[in-house]
Amino acid sequence: MARSRQPLIAGNWKMNGLRADALALATAVAEGVKRAGWTDREILVCPPATLLMAVAEAMKGSGVLVGGQNCHADASGAHTGDISAEMLRDASASHVIVGHSERRTDCGETDAAVRAKAEAAWRAGLLPIVCIGETLAEREAGRTLQVLETQIKGSVPAAATAAKLVVAYEPVWAIGTGKTPTVAEVAAAHAHIRKVLSGLVPDADAVRLLYGGSVKGSNAGELLAVGDVDGALIGGASLKADEFLAIAKAA
Ligand code: PGA
């Protein structure tokens, strides 16, 4: 991992957690991070929006950041049930995940919609984590790198710089399945992502590229050791403080 890129370990709690459990988890993460005293990595958790403020409060003094899992492209308006980037910011978020494959699949989010959400994040002062990744069928058809390239070109806004963008590579078939690509496959995907970014972002070498998909304490070391992997986006394992802290330790 290049030292110039500060590792980012991000937990995506998805639609999990009622207040009592979530606060117990947040407190355990906060205590673990405080105990470890890391100054060379960023730790982020993205709880359900209903818990953002309570989790942010529980993280106070630990340095753990909080983020949203999605946002609407507009700042406000007649969009029943949606949440704007400004609202996330107001609830103490510093980051927002955009274009997660579950949203691309469940809600039909297109690359253009994801790009608009990333721009909304900037407008609100949030750092977007733009997710991309191929399906199993795309991988088996040998189309992985081409799919990633199309998603990057469609989802990353034109004015992106390393300070304003994090990209997460999450193979759809690796999410929540316990399966991961080989280290060589992750290396090839991340190298290609950085190459594509170099045509779009002036300081592409400094953009942080996260790997996501079945990351856990036992495989984090080898995944995070890949040259172009600058952190992880973690679903299931981020719901267990010990596992999440083990991954953060591996960074
Ligand atoms: P997982 O999810 O770690 O449970 O595979 C990753 C993600 O969807 O961000």
Short mmCIF file of C-alpha atoms and ligand atoms in Angstrom, two decimals:
data_model
loop_
_atom_site.label_atom_id
_atom_site.label_comp_id
_atom_site.label_asym_id
_atom_site.label_seq_id
_atom_site.Cartn_x
_atom_site.Cartn_y
_atom_site.Cartn_z
CA MET A 1 0.00 0.00 0.00
CA ALA A 2 1.47 3.32 -1.02
CA ARG A 3 2.22 5.39 2.05
CA SER A 4 1.11 8.56 0.29
CA ARG A 5 -2.47 7.28 0.35
CA GLN A 6 -3.87 7.10 3.84
CA PRO A 7 -5.75 3.80 4.25
CA LEU A 8 -9.50 4.07 4.72
CA ILE A 9 -11.33 1.28 6.51
CA ALA A 10 -15.05 1.77 6.01
CA GLY A 11 -17.88 -0.24 7.53
CA ASN A 12 -21.16 -0.41 5.64
CA TRP A 13 -23.78 -1.53 8.15
CA LYS A 14 -26.48 -1.64 5.43
CA MET A 15 -30.04 -2.04 6.77
CA ASN A 16 -28.92 -3.49 10.08
CA GLY A 17 -29.13 -2.23 13.61
CA LEU A 18 -31.69 -0.96 16.03
CA ARG A 19 -30.54 1.68 18.45
CA ALA A 20 -29.43 -0.52 21.35
CA ASP A 21 -27.36 -2.94 19.25
CA ALA A 22 -25.97 -0.20 17.04
CA LEU A 23 -24.84 1.87 19.98
CA ALA A 24 -23.21 -1.14 21.61
CA LEU A 25 -21.37 -1.81 18.32
CA ALA A 26 -20.38 1.85 17.90
CA THR A 27 -19.11 2.03 21.47
CA ALA A 28 -17.05 -1.14 21.05
CA VAL A 29 -15.54 0.20 17.80
CA ALA A 30 -14.83 3.60 19.37
CA GLU A 31 -13.12 1.99 22.36
CA GLY A 32 -11.06 -0.34 20.17
CA VAL A 33 -9.91 2.49 17.94
CA LYS A 34 -9.03 4.67 20.92
CA ARG A 35 -7.08 1.82 22.48
CA ALA A 36 -5.16 1.22 19.25
CA GLY A 37 -4.30 4.91 18.91
CA TRP A 38 -3.85 4.75 15.11
CA THR A 39 -2.89 8.01 13.46
CA ASP A 40 -2.01 6.58 10.06
CA ARG A 41 -5.43 5.32 8.89
CA GLU A 42 -8.99 6.57 8.72
CA ILE A 43 -11.84 4.55 10.18
CA LEU A 44 -15.40 5.19 9.00
CA VAL A 45 -18.74 3.56 9.77
CA CYS A 46 -21.86 4.05 7.68
CA PRO A 47 -24.89 3.18 9.83
CA PRO A 48 -28.51 3.38 8.73
CA ALA A 49 -29.52 7.05 8.42
CA THR A 50 -31.81 6.81 11.46
CA LEU A 51 -28.78 6.13 13.64
CA LEU A 52 -26.28 8.60 12.18
CA MET A 53 -26.52 11.19 14.92
CA ALA A 54 -26.52 8.69 17.77
CA VAL A 55 -23.56 6.81 16.30
CA ALA A 56 -21.68 10.07 15.68
CA GLU A 57 -22.23 10.94 19.33
CA ALA A 58 -20.95 7.51 20.44
CA MET A 59 -17.83 7.98 18.25
CA LYS A 60 -16.92 11.37 19.76
CA GLY A 61 -13.33 11.50 20.92
CA SER A 62 -12.40 8.28 19.07
CA GLY A 63 -11.64 9.80 15.67
CA VAL A 64 -14.03 7.34 13.99
CA LEU A 65 -15.91 9.08 11.18
CA VAL A 66 -19.51 8.46 10.20
CA GLY A 67 -21.07 8.40 6.74
CA GLY A 68 -24.29 7.80 4.87
CA GLN A 69 -25.07 4.81 2.65
CA ASN A 70 -26.82 6.76 -0.11
CA CYS A 71 -28.13 10.23 -0.87
CA HIS A 72 -30.52 11.92 -3.27
CA ALA A 73 -29.00 14.15 -5.95
CA ASP A 74 -31.14 17.15 -4.95
CA ALA A 75 -30.58 19.25 -1.84
CA SER A 76 -34.25 19.25 -0.86
CA GLY A 77 -37.70 18.94 -2.37
CA ALA A 78 -40.59 16.65 -3.12
CA HIS A 79 -38.82 13.28 -2.90
CA THR A 80 -40.73 11.28 -0.32
CA GLY A 81 -38.55 8.95 1.69
CA ASP A 82 -35.26 10.23 0.31
CA ILE A 83 -32.39 11.87 2.17
CA SER A 84 -30.16 14.60 0.75
CA ALA A 85 -26.41 14.90 1.12
CA GLU A 86 -27.02 18.13 3.04
CA MET A 87 -29.17 16.20 5.53
CA LEU A 88 -26.41 13.62 6.00
CA ARG A 89 -23.89 16.39 6.57
CA ASP A 90 -26.25 18.02 9.06
CA ALA A 91 -26.43 14.67 10.89
CA SER A 92 -22.61 14.66 11.29
CA ALA A 93 -21.66 12.58 8.22
CA SER A 94 -18.35 13.25 6.51
CA HIS A 95 -18.68 10.63 3.75
CA VAL A 96 -21.42 9.00 1.69
CA ILE A 97 -21.39 5.71 -0.23
CA VAL A 98 -22.87 6.15 -3.72
CA GLY A 99 -23.66 3.54 -6.35
CA HIS A 100 -23.43 0.49 -4.11
CA SER A 101 -24.35 -2.55 -6.20
CA GLU A 102 -27.35 -3.23 -3.97
CA ARG A 103 -28.72 0.19 -4.91
CA ARG A 104 -27.79 -0.24 -8.56
CA THR A 105 -29.73 -3.54 -8.49
CA ASP A 106 -32.59 -2.83 -6.04
CA CYS A 107 -33.26 0.75 -7.13
CA GLY A 108 -32.06 0.70 -10.73
CA GLU A 109 -29.40 3.35 -10.15
CA THR A 110 -27.54 4.12 -13.36
CA ASP A 111 -24.00 5.45 -13.72
CA ALA A 112 -25.47 8.89 -14.47
CA ALA A 113 -27.55 8.79 -11.27
CA VAL A 114 -24.47 7.76 -9.29
CA ARG A 115 -22.47 10.62 -10.80
CA ALA A 116 -25.21 13.10 -9.81
CA LYS A 117 -25.13 11.74 -6.25
CA ALA A 118 -21.34 12.14 -6.10
CA GLU A 119 -21.76 15.76 -7.22
CA ALA A 120 -24.46 16.22 -4.55
CA ALA A 121 -21.99 14.91 -1.97
CA TRP A 122 -19.48 17.60 -3.01
CA ARG A 123 -22.14 20.29 -2.88
CA ALA A 124 -22.84 19.30 0.73
CA GLY A 125 -19.17 18.99 1.72
CA LEU A 126 -19.16 15.18 1.87
CA LEU A 127 -16.58 12.81 0.41
CA PRO A 128 -18.29 10.32 -1.93
CA ILE A 129 -17.23 6.67 -2.03
CA VAL A 130 -18.18 5.64 -5.57
CA CYS A 131 -18.82 1.89 -5.86
CA ILE A 132 -18.24 -0.15 -8.99
CA GLY A 133 -18.00 -3.87 -9.68
CA GLU A 134 -18.80 -6.61 -12.14
CA THR A 135 -21.41 -9.36 -11.83
CA LEU A 136 -20.47 -13.03 -11.99
CA ALA A 137 -21.80 -13.29 -15.54
CA GLU A 138 -19.67 -10.33 -16.60
CA ARG A 139 -16.58 -11.86 -14.99
CA GLU A 140 -17.20 -15.25 -16.57
CA ALA A 141 -17.62 -13.56 -19.95
CA GLY A 142 -14.17 -11.97 -19.49
CA ARG A 143 -15.67 -8.49 -19.42
CA THR A 144 -14.59 -7.37 -15.92
CA LEU A 145 -12.10 -4.66 -16.86
CA GLN A 146 -14.37 -3.29 -19.58
CA VAL A 147 -17.34 -3.12 -17.16
CA LEU A 148 -15.24 -1.33 -14.55
CA GLU A 149 -14.05 1.16 -17.15
CA THR A 150 -17.60 1.94 -18.29
CA GLN A 151 -18.78 2.37 -14.69
CA ILE A 152 -15.88 4.68 -13.80
CA LYS A 153 -16.35 6.84 -16.88
CA GLY A 154 -20.08 7.08 -16.19
CA SER A 155 -20.07 7.42 -12.41
CA VAL A 156 -17.08 9.67 -11.61
CA PRO A 157 -17.85 13.38 -12.10
CA ALA A 158 -15.62 15.37 -14.43
CA ALA A 159 -14.20 17.65 -11.73
CA ALA A 160 -12.96 14.81 -9.52
CA THR A 161 -9.62 15.04 -7.74
CA ALA A 162 -8.00 12.71 -5.25
CA ALA A 163 -9.13 14.88 -2.34
CA LYS A 164 -12.74 14.67 -3.49
CA LEU A 165 -13.08 11.02 -4.44
CA VAL A 166 -12.77 7.50 -3.09
CA VAL A 167 -13.52 4.55 -5.39
CA ALA A 168 -14.57 1.16 -4.04
CA TYR A 169 -14.15 -1.93 -6.22
CA GLU A 170 -16.75 -4.45 -5.11
CA PRO A 171 -17.30 -7.48 -7.33
CA VAL A 172 -21.05 -8.12 -7.04
CA TRP A 173 -20.49 -11.87 -6.71
CA ALA A 174 -18.15 -11.35 -3.74
CA ILE A 175 -20.57 -9.27 -1.67
CA GLY A 176 -21.95 -11.22 1.27
CA THR A 177 -21.00 -14.56 -0.30
CA GLY A 178 -17.76 -15.40 1.48
CA LYS A 179 -16.09 -15.54 -1.96
CA THR A 180 -13.30 -13.18 -2.91
CA PRO A 181 -11.28 -12.71 -6.08
CA THR A 182 -7.69 -13.90 -5.93
CA VAL A 183 -5.07 -11.39 -4.91
CA ALA A 184 -3.94 -11.32 -8.56
CA GLU A 185 -7.48 -10.56 -9.75
CA VAL A 186 -7.84 -7.74 -7.22
CA ALA A 187 -4.45 -6.38 -8.29
CA ALA A 188 -5.46 -6.46 -11.97
CA ALA A 189 -8.79 -4.75 -11.30
CA HIS A 190 -7.27 -2.02 -9.14
CA ALA A 191 -4.43 -1.38 -11.58
CA HIS A 192 -6.97 -1.00 -14.38
CA ILE A 193 -9.15 1.31 -12.28
CA ARG A 194 -6.17 3.54 -11.57
CA LYS A 195 -5.22 3.55 -15.25
CA VAL A 196 -8.74 4.59 -16.27
CA LEU A 197 -8.78 7.25 -13.54
CA SER A 198 -5.49 8.64 -14.85
CA GLY A 199 -7.36 9.75 -17.94
CA LEU A 200 -10.00 11.54 -15.85
CA VAL A 201 -8.46 12.78 -12.61
CA PRO A 202 -5.34 15.02 -12.58
CA ASP A 203 -3.86 13.32 -9.49
CA ALA A 204 -5.14 9.79 -10.07
CA ASP A 205 -2.11 8.33 -8.30
CA ALA A 206 -3.41 9.77 -5.04
CA VAL A 207 -7.03 8.54 -5.33
CA ARG A 208 -7.81 5.95 -2.70
CA LEU A 209 -9.13 2.67 -4.11
CA LEU A 210 -10.92 0.40 -1.64
CA TYR A 211 -11.62 -3.27 -2.11
CA GLY A 212 -14.97 -4.61 -0.88
CA GLY A 213 -16.66 -8.00 -0.90
CA SER A 214 -16.36 -10.59 1.88
CA VAL A 215 -13.46 -8.84 3.62
CA LYS A 216 -12.91 -10.26 7.10
CA GLY A 217 -10.18 -10.34 9.70
CA SER A 218 -8.61 -13.48 8.27
CA ASN A 219 -8.25 -12.26 4.65
CA ALA A 220 -7.76 -8.52 5.20
CA GLY A 221 -3.98 -8.79 5.47
CA GLU A 222 -3.45 -10.24 2.01
CA LEU A 223 -6.08 -8.06 0.32
CA LEU A 224 -4.77 -4.84 1.89
CA ALA A 225 -1.22 -5.75 0.94
CA VAL A 226 -2.05 -5.41 -2.79
CA GLY A 227 -0.23 -2.37 -4.14
CA ASP A 228 -3.24 -0.43 -5.39
CA VAL A 229 -5.57 -1.37 -2.52
CA ASP A 230 -5.82 1.58 -0.15
CA GLY A 231 -8.43 0.28 2.24
CA ALA A 232 -11.59 -1.75 2.44
CA LEU A 233 -15.36 -1.37 2.36
CA ILE A 234 -16.77 -3.95 4.72
CA GLY A 235 -20.34 -5.15 5.06
CA GLY A 236 -21.06 -8.20 7.22
CA ALA A 237 -17.79 -8.13 9.14
CA SER A 238 -18.33 -4.48 10.10
CA LEU A 239 -21.26 -5.59 12.28
CA LYS A 240 -18.85 -7.32 14.66
CA ALA A 241 -16.53 -4.96 16.48
CA ASP A 242 -13.73 -7.53 16.84
CA GLU A 243 -13.76 -8.43 13.15
CA PHE A 244 -13.93 -4.81 12.06
CA LEU A 245 -11.06 -3.84 14.37
CA ALA A 246 -9.01 -6.80 13.12
CA ILE A 247 -9.43 -5.52 9.55
CA ALA A 248 -8.50 -1.99 10.63
CA LYS A 249 -5.42 -3.40 12.32
CA ALA A 250 -4.38 -5.17 9.10
CA ALA A 251 -4.42 -1.88 7.16
P1 PGA B 1 -19.69 -7.82 2.59
O1 PGA B 1 -20.31 -6.50 1.91
O2 PGA B 1 -18.45 -7.39 3.32
O3 PGA B 1 -20.77 -8.31 3.52
O4 PGA B 1 -19.38 -8.78 1.50
C1 PGA B 1 -19.48 -5.53 1.34
C2 PGA B 1 -20.31 -4.37 0.83
O5 PGA B 1 -21.39 -4.61 0.28
O6 PGA B 1 -19.91 -3.20 0.96
#
